[in-house]
Amino acid sequence: MKHSIATVSLSGTLPEKLEAIAAAGFDGVEIFENDLLYFDGTPATVRRMCADLGLEIMLFQPFRDFEGGPRERLARNLDRAERKFDLMQELGTDRILVCSSVAADTSQDDALIADDLRQLAERAARRDILVGYEALAWGRHVYSYQHAWRLVQQADHPNLGIILDSFHTLAIKDDLSLLAQIPGDKIVFVQLADAPLLNMDVMEWSRHFRSFPGQGDFELGAFLAPIIASGYRGPLSLEVFNDGFRAAPTRLTAIDGLRSLRYLEEVTARTLRAEGASAVADSLFSPPPAADYQGVEFLEFAVDDDSGARLGKLLQQFGFSRAGQHKSKDVTLYQQGDINLILNAEPDSFAHAFYVSHGPSLCAAAFRTDDAQQALTRAKLYGCKPFESRVGPNERHIPAVRAPDGSLQYLVAANVDGASIYQSDFDACTATTPGLGLTALDHFAIGLPAETMDNWILHFRAIFGFATEHEWTLPDPYGLMKSRVVRSANNSIRIPLNISENRNTAIARSVSTYKGSGLQHIAFASDDIFAAVVQARANGVPLLDIPDNYYDDLLARFSLDDDFVARLQQHNVLYDRDAAGGEFLHVYSAPFDERFFFEIVQRLGSYDQYGAANAPVRLAAQAQRRNRQGG
């Protein structure tokens, strides 16, 4: 399939947009009328620019409020169309989008509308132009693709077909069953956009909150599969109106756009194969399936000598043993249970460059997988460039790709020749620290600049095949934060992604400190949180104080034993319960260098959340602590 994108989807001037679209690898482009109006050059110049960049101009859009108007306006509307046809021939494109009229005086007479469309198509035929009629979700009379298709059939002209747009169809929850009945050769163009599910005016939703496929909540595979099955082999094109995209770096957005179309093709191919249409599915992008992931192998911190010594001391207070020293680098391994944390202070390394840019920070995460090479091949087909690090004698080469913030994500296969990466790359240290009974890494959270959330969501969905949970909105003392979790299929990897558009929230402060994305906290699993807390305090771990009022409220909200709540209060442990009766106990440390903190958690029963109900009290307690310290 050919891939296209509307110029309205990107920030920048028209030449900047075209250069980014070509660099990302798109085959073609939709020229949005406003981009042409604001360009200081002729349509012929735009045509030459696209030709030089290897781009085909696949569509000109939009032509508005044409059909069904007062009869005295029809001749003028046809004249308007002729001027657009002149422009299109200068551009070198033969397809135009005509969107359903939103004018208040639009007729509701289908016969009259069909006749107008027939006359327009007859004019277009003289220029070898195809007219695509699209139903706007807020059209005055025509707002459904089904209605638009009936009118196209009624007009019955070879130069008139339908344009199908996923947003206009899915936003109004239109019945998709008729899509399979539209012949592929009558579909002039297919426009695609995802979106979060929002309860708001559909026009406002469309104009500000569309996103690329894989970044929202629409079932785009169900929309596209019958279109492909019908025989449509024209371009798949992105048309996304999004305030964040209009401010984001043009090239990065374009790269995400092409990745999103490949992701949608993969999802659609799975749908078609499930329906027994494997031959049709084979025409779509079909990378190796996402690998099976079995948890976080390690987290790696970029540090210098001073921060590394202080962080290492804190980890030992948490019961981690200094388990290994790298054979050739200034890299130290800390272990407890199934948790592996690495502190990297190696000069002239990726970690050092990351430290210079961001300070003490998480520079890499490693995911265990059943097939690292398959995972790497998939990532490369999705446009990820592999990272090659310096490998010493007898050390294991571990494939890696870059996360959206430039940090690394390692793909670690099972033991090779019976040796783990720690046995291959580290000299064991004999000194051990009494542990706290921490068993595994439950989850780790990342704070993001607000405009990058969609970028990260698509990255994890496409590259790793992770699922996403619904968005939480949580109060901070200085604004609001939003959180969305990405997780592996078996839930062994869970990563909350957090943003805030308010300047003084904890997330905003974190993003400012890191100068970009950064680790917020790591949650360690425990089978006995109270024993872990007692030992942590004895070791000198600074834990976060929780207000007494919180525990009074617990007694009011839950049917809990007074002695149990008193025990929670004594140890500053927070409590949550889900609808199925699963329970969650968790406690927080004070932050390290006002950057990230640690959490100890215990899941009881079927609890599968993250204690989001307690986030406000945690954020308030952190703010109070920071204010007391004058931070």
XYZ file of C-alpha atoms in Angstrom:
631
model
C 0.000 0.000 0.000
C 1.122 3.557 -0.650
C 1.305 5.891 2.338
C 0.298 9.542 2.384
C -0.229 12.308 4.911
C -2.137 15.587 4.801
C 0.045 18.659 5.235
C -2.337 19.907 7.932
C -1.081 17.095 10.174
C 2.350 18.691 10.731
C 3.837 21.899 12.057
C 5.964 24.258 10.003
C 5.900 25.916 6.602
C 4.871 23.993 3.509
C 8.492 23.367 2.358
C 9.410 22.166 5.866
C 6.429 19.841 5.903
C 7.193 18.376 2.483
C 10.849 17.788 3.359
C 9.865 16.019 6.608
C 7.245 13.900 4.841
C 9.765 12.763 2.245
C 12.476 12.121 4.836
C 10.099 9.937 6.859
C 9.525 7.714 3.817
C 5.988 8.605 2.725
C 5.021 7.989 -0.899
C 2.779 11.000 -1.216
C 0.961 13.910 0.314
C -2.428 15.555 0.539
C -2.128 19.283 -0.045
C -4.396 21.056 2.406
C -5.718 24.277 0.872
C -4.542 26.586 3.663
C -0.962 25.368 3.313
C -1.077 26.344 -0.344
C -2.722 29.706 0.402
C 0.013 30.620 2.890
C 2.861 29.508 0.591
C 4.796 32.231 -1.201
C 4.976 30.421 -4.510
C 2.870 28.986 -7.308
C 1.169 25.585 -7.409
C 3.668 24.663 -10.127
C 6.476 25.383 -7.661
C 4.883 23.040 -5.140
C 4.608 20.393 -7.849
C 8.332 20.700 -8.626
C 9.235 20.592 -4.927
C 7.275 17.372 -4.473
C 8.764 15.824 -7.607
C 12.280 16.663 -6.437
C 11.519 15.019 -3.098
C 10.013 11.919 -4.690
C 6.510 12.711 -3.435
C 3.290 12.272 -5.357
C 0.539 14.803 -4.712
C -2.281 12.357 -4.135
C -5.154 14.652 -3.181
C -6.150 18.290 -2.991
C -8.555 19.220 -0.208
C -11.028 20.457 0.844
C -13.733 21.825 -1.453
C -16.503 22.988 0.871
C -20.241 23.732 0.821
C -20.872 22.766 -2.782
C -23.915 20.515 -2.928
C -27.533 21.207 -2.056
C -27.341 24.989 -1.929
C -29.890 27.447 -3.357
C -30.292 26.985 -7.112
C -29.077 30.483 -7.912
C -25.750 29.579 -6.255
C -25.064 26.420 -8.245
C -23.495 28.098 -11.277
C -21.151 30.061 -8.997
C -20.245 26.884 -7.128
C -19.417 25.133 -10.399
C -17.249 28.087 -11.380
C -15.485 27.788 -8.010
C -14.823 24.159 -8.788
C -13.359 24.996 -12.186
C -10.851 27.343 -10.552
C -9.852 24.553 -8.148
C -9.474 22.176 -11.112
C -7.126 24.704 -12.731
C -5.075 24.791 -9.551
C -5.036 20.990 -9.295
C -3.685 20.624 -12.796
C -0.874 22.993 -11.909
C -0.201 20.861 -8.834
C -0.317 17.700 -10.914
C -2.973 15.859 -8.921
C -6.183 14.261 -10.143
C -8.177 13.777 -6.915
C -10.200 16.322 -4.964
C -12.015 15.964 -1.650
C -15.501 17.429 -1.568
C -16.852 17.423 1.984
C -20.548 17.437 2.764
C -22.020 20.883 3.208
C -22.418 22.468 6.631
C -24.270 25.536 5.298
C -27.495 26.349 7.081
C -29.447 26.579 3.798
C -28.382 23.127 2.550
C -31.251 21.238 0.939
C -32.422 17.950 2.383
C -33.506 16.741 -1.045
C -31.258 13.776 -1.883
C -32.212 13.847 -5.552
C -31.131 17.476 -5.827
C -27.833 16.792 -3.992
C -27.086 13.786 -6.198
C -27.725 15.882 -9.310
C -25.314 18.570 -8.055
C -22.642 15.926 -7.493
C -23.283 14.497 -10.970
C -22.801 17.921 -12.565
C -19.572 18.412 -10.597
C -18.300 14.996 -11.688
C -19.140 15.798 -15.321
C -17.004 18.966 -15.115
C -14.215 16.970 -13.457
C -14.332 14.302 -16.181
C -13.341 16.893 -18.772
C -10.081 17.336 -16.803
C -9.548 13.638 -15.957
C -10.169 14.455 -12.302
C -11.811 12.178 -9.723
C -14.189 13.717 -7.194
C -14.292 12.098 -3.759
C -17.368 12.880 -1.658
C -16.847 12.717 2.110
C -19.460 12.900 4.853
C -18.411 15.264 7.627
C -19.595 14.026 11.011
C -21.179 17.448 11.553
C -22.556 17.853 8.002
C -25.825 19.751 7.820
C -27.707 16.966 6.043
C -25.098 14.338 5.100
C -23.048 13.194 8.098
C -22.755 9.433 7.591
C -20.650 7.520 5.074
C -23.719 5.384 4.380
C -25.692 8.443 3.293
C -22.757 9.722 1.237
C -22.490 6.346 -0.501
C -26.201 6.326 -1.369
C -25.777 9.749 -2.966
C -22.709 8.618 -4.926
C -24.686 5.629 -6.191
C -27.622 7.852 -7.086
C -25.393 10.313 -8.968
C -23.920 7.344 -10.866
C -20.909 8.954 -12.558
C -17.548 7.262 -13.227
C -15.635 10.328 -12.009
C -17.446 10.396 -8.666
C -16.664 8.142 -5.749
C -16.582 8.194 -1.974
C -13.850 9.195 0.447
C -13.892 7.207 3.673
C -12.554 8.872 6.813
C -12.095 6.872 10.004
C -12.687 9.797 12.348
C -15.963 10.882 10.757
C -17.165 7.283 10.850
C -16.010 6.128 14.276
C -16.655 9.376 16.157
C -20.402 9.022 15.555
C -20.252 5.224 16.175
C -21.555 4.589 12.672
C -22.474 1.054 11.651
C -19.464 -0.427 9.815
C -21.350 -3.297 8.189
C -21.984 -1.429 4.919
C -18.265 -0.751 4.321
C -17.802 -4.233 2.850
C -20.476 -3.497 0.229
C -18.672 -0.492 -1.279
C -16.648 -1.620 -4.322
C -12.973 -0.814 -4.014
C -12.931 1.031 -7.345
C -15.564 3.487 -6.061
C -13.417 4.465 -3.077
C -11.443 7.490 -4.217
C -9.345 7.862 -1.072
C -9.077 6.639 2.522
C -8.183 9.037 5.341
C -7.183 7.747 8.735
C -7.011 9.193 12.232
C -7.295 7.821 15.731
C -8.562 9.734 18.775
C -9.031 9.358 22.508
C -12.622 8.681 23.521
C -13.975 12.056 24.652
C -17.472 13.194 25.470
C -17.533 16.524 23.640
C -18.781 18.282 20.531
C -17.653 16.206 17.573
C -16.303 19.196 15.621
C -14.157 20.356 18.537
C -13.047 16.776 19.069
C -12.068 16.507 15.419
C -10.292 19.857 15.165
C -8.087 19.483 18.259
C -7.784 15.900 19.480
C -7.229 13.565 16.570
C -4.117 11.399 16.759
C -2.211 8.907 14.676
C -3.371 5.271 14.521
C -2.218 3.455 17.630
C -2.265 6.581 19.785
C -5.977 6.689 20.547
C -8.881 4.395 21.349
C -10.651 3.830 18.018
C -10.972 0.324 16.536
C -9.266 1.280 13.302
C -8.603 -2.301 12.228
C -12.344 -2.955 12.163
C -12.766 0.153 9.977
C -9.988 -0.581 7.499
C -10.328 -4.370 7.111
C -13.575 -4.352 5.046
C -12.206 -1.526 2.886
C -9.121 -3.563 2.013
C -11.244 -6.694 1.556
C -13.447 -4.800 -0.918
C -10.474 -4.413 -3.255
C -9.318 -0.894 -2.414
C -5.607 -0.586 -3.184
C -5.252 3.181 -3.210
C -3.264 5.234 -0.709
C -3.736 5.071 3.045
C -3.486 8.650 4.200
C -3.296 10.411 7.548
C -5.435 13.468 8.204
C -4.844 14.583 11.776
C -5.871 17.846 13.394
C -4.017 18.033 16.697
C -2.858 21.083 18.642
C 0.168 19.227 19.993
C 1.274 18.090 16.538
C 1.113 21.674 15.295
C 3.737 22.586 17.897
C 5.858 19.408 17.793
C 9.039 18.935 15.740
C 7.973 18.360 12.145
C 10.326 15.506 11.308
C 9.622 13.516 14.463
C 5.878 13.814 13.904
C 6.232 12.654 10.304
C 8.272 9.615 11.408
C 5.582 8.754 13.937
C 2.966 9.138 11.225
C 4.512 6.556 8.932
C 5.063 4.187 11.864
C 1.393 4.537 12.777
C 0.256 3.545 9.283
C 2.469 0.471 9.388
C 1.049 -0.384 12.800
C -2.501 -0.037 11.491
C -1.687 -2.264 8.515
C -0.370 -4.912 10.909
C -3.509 -4.698 13.064
C -5.727 -4.846 9.969
C -3.834 -7.830 8.573
C -4.494 -9.714 11.819
C -8.197 -8.880 11.548
C -8.340 -10.085 7.943
C -6.527 -13.326 8.714
C -8.916 -13.987 11.590
C -11.749 -13.593 9.063
C -10.123 -16.061 6.666
C -8.849 -13.438 4.198
C -5.150 -14.308 4.415
C -4.452 -13.599 0.734
C -5.718 -10.044 1.142
C -3.844 -9.632 4.412
C -0.583 -10.537 2.684
C -0.708 -7.226 0.794
C -0.333 -5.322 4.080
C 2.684 -4.622 6.282
C 3.271 -7.771 8.336
C 6.410 -7.684 10.484
C 7.390 -10.546 12.788
C 4.936 -10.694 15.675
C 5.831 -8.952 18.896
C 8.149 -11.055 21.012
C 7.042 -12.542 24.295
C 8.362 -10.456 27.196
C 8.993 -11.914 30.632
C 9.759 -8.870 32.710
C 12.352 -6.167 33.275
C 15.843 -7.653 33.156
C 17.546 -4.551 34.541
C 17.322 -0.795 34.891
C 20.470 1.230 34.274
C 21.251 4.611 35.813
C 23.631 7.200 34.387
C 25.669 8.587 37.309
C 28.969 10.251 38.113
C 31.246 9.169 40.957
C 29.453 11.280 43.588
C 25.841 10.510 42.646
C 26.765 6.884 42.022
C 28.187 6.530 45.529
C 25.111 8.137 47.109
C 22.635 6.132 45.034
C 24.563 2.941 45.724
C 24.374 3.624 49.468
C 20.610 4.178 49.218
C 20.154 0.926 47.310
C 22.088 -0.921 50.015
C 19.789 0.650 52.603
C 16.945 -0.871 50.572
C 18.620 -4.266 50.964
C 20.383 -4.498 47.608
C 23.736 -6.248 47.510
C 26.621 -4.895 45.494
C 26.718 -8.057 43.431
C 29.134 -7.324 40.592
C 31.654 -4.995 39.033
C 31.865 -4.854 35.249
C 34.919 -6.547 33.812
C 36.039 -3.560 31.734
C 33.895 -0.561 32.659
C 33.021 1.597 35.651
C 29.661 -0.128 36.002
C 28.274 -1.641 39.207
C 25.503 -4.217 39.620
C 23.080 -4.254 42.574
C 20.745 -7.193 43.096
C 17.907 -8.312 45.344
C 15.407 -11.057 44.566
C 14.769 -10.867 40.810
C 15.663 -7.137 40.667
C 18.815 -5.975 38.879
C 19.880 -2.317 39.031
C 23.000 -1.034 37.288
C 24.905 2.185 38.021
C 26.988 3.312 35.047
C 29.721 5.903 35.639
C 31.886 4.891 32.671
C 33.583 7.930 31.024
C 33.239 8.409 27.266
C 30.155 6.187 27.138
C 26.514 6.534 26.186
C 25.657 6.719 29.891
C 28.138 9.549 30.439
C 26.639 11.549 27.557
C 23.191 10.917 28.999
C 24.373 12.063 32.433
C 25.805 15.284 30.975
C 22.434 16.057 29.381
C 20.106 14.933 32.171
C 22.049 14.443 35.417
C 21.546 11.301 37.529
C 18.854 9.509 35.579
C 17.566 6.294 34.104
C 19.453 5.893 30.835
C 18.352 2.366 29.880
C 15.771 -0.323 30.564
C 16.234 -3.951 29.550
C 13.346 -6.278 28.783
C 13.616 -10.070 28.927
C 12.351 -11.694 25.762
C 12.085 -15.140 24.246
C 13.609 -13.965 20.961
C 15.809 -10.863 21.024
C 16.630 -11.037 17.310
C 12.965 -11.250 16.352
C 12.251 -8.272 18.599
C 15.102 -6.315 16.999
C 13.982 -7.185 13.462
C 10.479 -5.985 14.268
C 11.831 -2.727 15.710
C 13.961 -2.061 12.630
C 11.032 -2.705 10.289
C 9.144 -0.094 12.280
C 11.925 2.413 11.627
C 13.909 2.066 14.858
C 17.664 2.323 14.477
C 19.581 -0.228 16.547
C 22.106 1.039 19.063
C 25.616 -0.401 18.960
C 27.675 -0.097 22.138
C 31.314 -0.834 22.799
C 31.676 -4.498 23.728
C 34.746 -5.770 25.531
C 36.406 -9.200 25.240
C 34.106 -12.096 26.212
C 31.224 -9.693 26.915
C 27.698 -10.337 25.657
C 26.402 -8.182 22.822
C 22.879 -7.066 23.786
C 20.729 -5.542 21.015
C 19.079 -2.225 21.867
C 16.838 0.424 20.345
C 16.256 3.987 21.413
C 13.182 5.064 23.354
C 11.457 8.291 22.272
C 13.591 10.338 24.705
C 16.861 8.892 23.411
C 17.372 6.462 26.291
C 18.015 2.814 25.475
C 15.764 -0.213 25.581
C 17.767 -3.435 25.616
C 16.361 -6.727 24.341
C 17.800 -9.475 26.512
C 17.449 -13.106 25.502
C 17.489 -15.995 27.943
C 20.784 -17.319 29.230
C 23.274 -18.042 26.428
C 25.368 -21.179 26.874
C 24.044 -21.428 30.409
C 25.436 -18.039 31.473
C 23.487 -14.921 32.359
C 24.596 -11.494 31.154
C 25.806 -10.817 34.701
C 28.036 -13.882 34.679
C 29.325 -12.934 31.219
C 29.995 -9.251 31.868
C 30.606 -8.852 35.628
C 33.073 -10.039 38.193
C 31.132 -11.174 41.220
C 31.468 -9.265 44.489
C 31.486 -11.312 47.663
C 30.038 -8.675 49.998
C 26.298 -9.056 50.538
C 23.654 -6.913 52.231
C 20.748 -8.348 54.234
C 17.742 -7.922 51.972
C 14.318 -6.477 52.728
C 12.534 -9.375 51.055
C 11.963 -7.397 47.834
C 11.168 -9.970 45.159
C 10.650 -8.293 41.786
C 10.274 -5.006 39.976
C 6.522 -4.365 40.003
C 6.553 -1.293 37.754
C 8.475 1.867 36.984
C 6.990 5.246 36.086
C 8.274 7.873 33.661
C 7.416 11.578 33.651
C 7.013 13.030 30.151
C 6.650 16.436 28.537
C 2.907 16.694 27.928
C 3.182 16.818 24.141
C 5.094 13.509 23.932
C 2.553 11.111 25.456
C 1.149 10.014 22.077
C 4.687 9.414 20.802
C 5.471 7.044 23.694
C 2.129 5.215 23.440
C 2.671 4.475 19.746
C 6.266 3.403 20.418
C 5.270 0.771 22.958
C 2.280 -0.451 20.970
C 4.085 -0.778 17.658
C 7.595 -1.841 18.667
C 6.764 -4.069 21.636
C 3.116 -4.967 21.110
C 2.233 -3.616 24.565
C -1.338 -2.855 25.578
C -2.454 0.459 27.059
C -4.783 1.145 29.938
C -7.296 3.955 30.185
C -6.122 7.399 31.232
C -6.296 8.568 34.855
C -6.550 12.252 35.777
C -5.163 12.905 39.255
C -4.952 16.066 41.377
C -1.585 17.496 42.379
C -1.532 20.357 44.913
C -0.483 22.652 42.047
C -2.558 21.363 39.158
C -3.506 18.105 37.460
C -1.501 15.162 36.186
C -2.568 12.487 33.735
C -1.333 8.929 33.776
C -1.570 6.099 31.275
C -0.026 2.662 31.709
C 1.612 0.571 28.992
C 2.023 -3.102 29.805
C 3.232 -6.342 28.235
C 0.711 -9.014 27.303
C 1.448 -11.049 30.438
C 1.670 -7.974 32.707
C 5.290 -8.731 33.621
C 6.276 -5.241 32.436
C 4.184 -2.277 33.581
C 5.175 1.313 32.856
C 2.966 4.228 33.938
C 3.537 7.276 31.706
C 2.718 10.572 33.432
C 2.233 14.088 32.102
C 1.050 17.451 33.359
C 0.275 20.666 31.526
C 0.537 22.750 34.727
C 3.900 24.369 35.442
C 4.329 23.666 39.160
C 3.161 20.066 39.520
C 5.521 17.277 40.515
C 5.551 16.025 36.919
C 6.360 19.455 35.520
C 9.158 19.897 38.056
C 10.522 16.489 37.106
C 10.513 17.282 33.389
C 12.244 20.595 34.098
C 14.892 18.938 36.282
C 15.668 16.263 33.714
C 15.373 18.677 30.779
C 12.949 16.188 29.254
C 11.515 12.783 30.104
C 12.781 11.065 33.212
C 12.237 8.337 35.768
C 9.713 9.210 38.465
C 9.773 6.124 40.616
C 10.490 2.401 40.764
C 8.092 0.096 42.612
C 9.532 -3.030 44.230
C 7.260 -5.996 45.006
C 7.253 -7.498 48.485
C 5.485 -10.434 50.122
C 5.536 -8.731 53.541
C 5.500 -4.961 53.279
C 5.460 -4.365 57.033
C 8.627 -6.397 57.591
C 10.249 -4.614 54.652
C 9.351 -1.189 56.059
C 10.659 -2.025 59.531
C 13.998 -3.134 58.099
C 14.154 -0.182 55.683
C 13.703 2.275 58.559
C 16.334 0.443 60.592
C 18.684 0.803 57.621
C 18.067 4.555 57.493
C 15.824 4.714 54.414
C 13.965 8.063 54.449
C 10.310 7.125 53.942
C 7.542 9.570 53.113
C 5.345 10.689 56.019
C 1.609 10.357 55.374
C -0.837 12.706 57.198
C -2.897 11.198 60.034
C -6.073 12.490 58.369
C -5.549 9.991 55.560
C -5.954 7.076 57.989
C -9.055 8.578 59.578
C -10.536 8.679 56.089
C -9.566 5.040 55.464
C -11.725 3.991 58.390
C -14.631 5.918 56.902
C -14.183 4.568 53.341
C -13.411 0.905 53.966
C -14.576 -1.694 56.451
C -11.128 -2.207 57.943
C -10.107 -3.419 61.370
C -8.989 -0.565 63.649
C -5.796 -2.395 64.562
C -4.941 -2.936 60.888
C -5.399 0.755 60.095
C -3.290 1.651 63.125
C -0.572 -0.614 61.751
C -0.792 1.071 58.362
C -0.519 4.461 60.051
C 2.433 3.422 62.200
C 4.429 2.505 59.080
C 3.073 5.206 56.693
C 1.670 2.479 54.438
C -1.132 3.443 52.044
C -4.076 1.184 51.210
C -6.338 0.602 48.221
C -8.964 -1.998 47.321
C -10.541 -2.767 43.961
C -14.110 -3.790 43.159
C -13.210 -7.497 43.209
C -11.774 -7.255 46.709
C -8.104 -7.250 45.731
C -5.937 -5.104 47.991
C -2.829 -2.976 47.501
C -0.395 -1.835 50.175
C 2.373 0.607 49.303
C 4.885 2.958 50.870
C 7.117 5.616 49.326
C 10.638 6.833 49.957
C 11.731 10.431 49.925
C 13.133 11.408 46.503
C 16.749 10.958 45.517
C 18.213 14.356 44.555
C 14.607 15.607 44.068
C 14.439 13.404 40.977
C 13.057 9.916 41.511
C 11.903 7.879 44.477
C 11.244 4.261 45.345
C 8.053 2.486 46.280
C 7.522 -0.830 48.055
C 4.255 -2.540 47.141
C 2.333 -5.649 48.096
C -0.529 -6.959 45.964
C -3.156 -9.096 47.702
C -5.707 -11.157 45.809
C -6.480 -10.086 42.248
C -5.535 -6.412 42.618
C -4.203 -5.216 39.238
C -3.962 -1.430 39.575
C -1.413 1.003 41.008
C -3.026 2.757 43.941
C -4.090 5.740 41.825
C -6.623 6.726 44.495
C -3.678 7.449 46.795
C -1.745 9.564 44.313
C -3.215 12.859 45.601
C -2.125 12.229 49.196
C 1.300 11.105 48.007
C 1.725 14.197 45.850
C 0.573 16.446 48.715
C 2.952 14.755 51.163
C 5.836 15.179 48.729
C 4.973 18.851 48.218
C 4.790 19.436 51.981
C 8.147 17.755 52.468
C 9.680 19.836 49.674
C 8.259 23.055 51.129
C 9.613 22.230 54.598
C 13.048 21.794 53.062
C 12.718 25.010 51.081
C 12.890 23.199 47.719
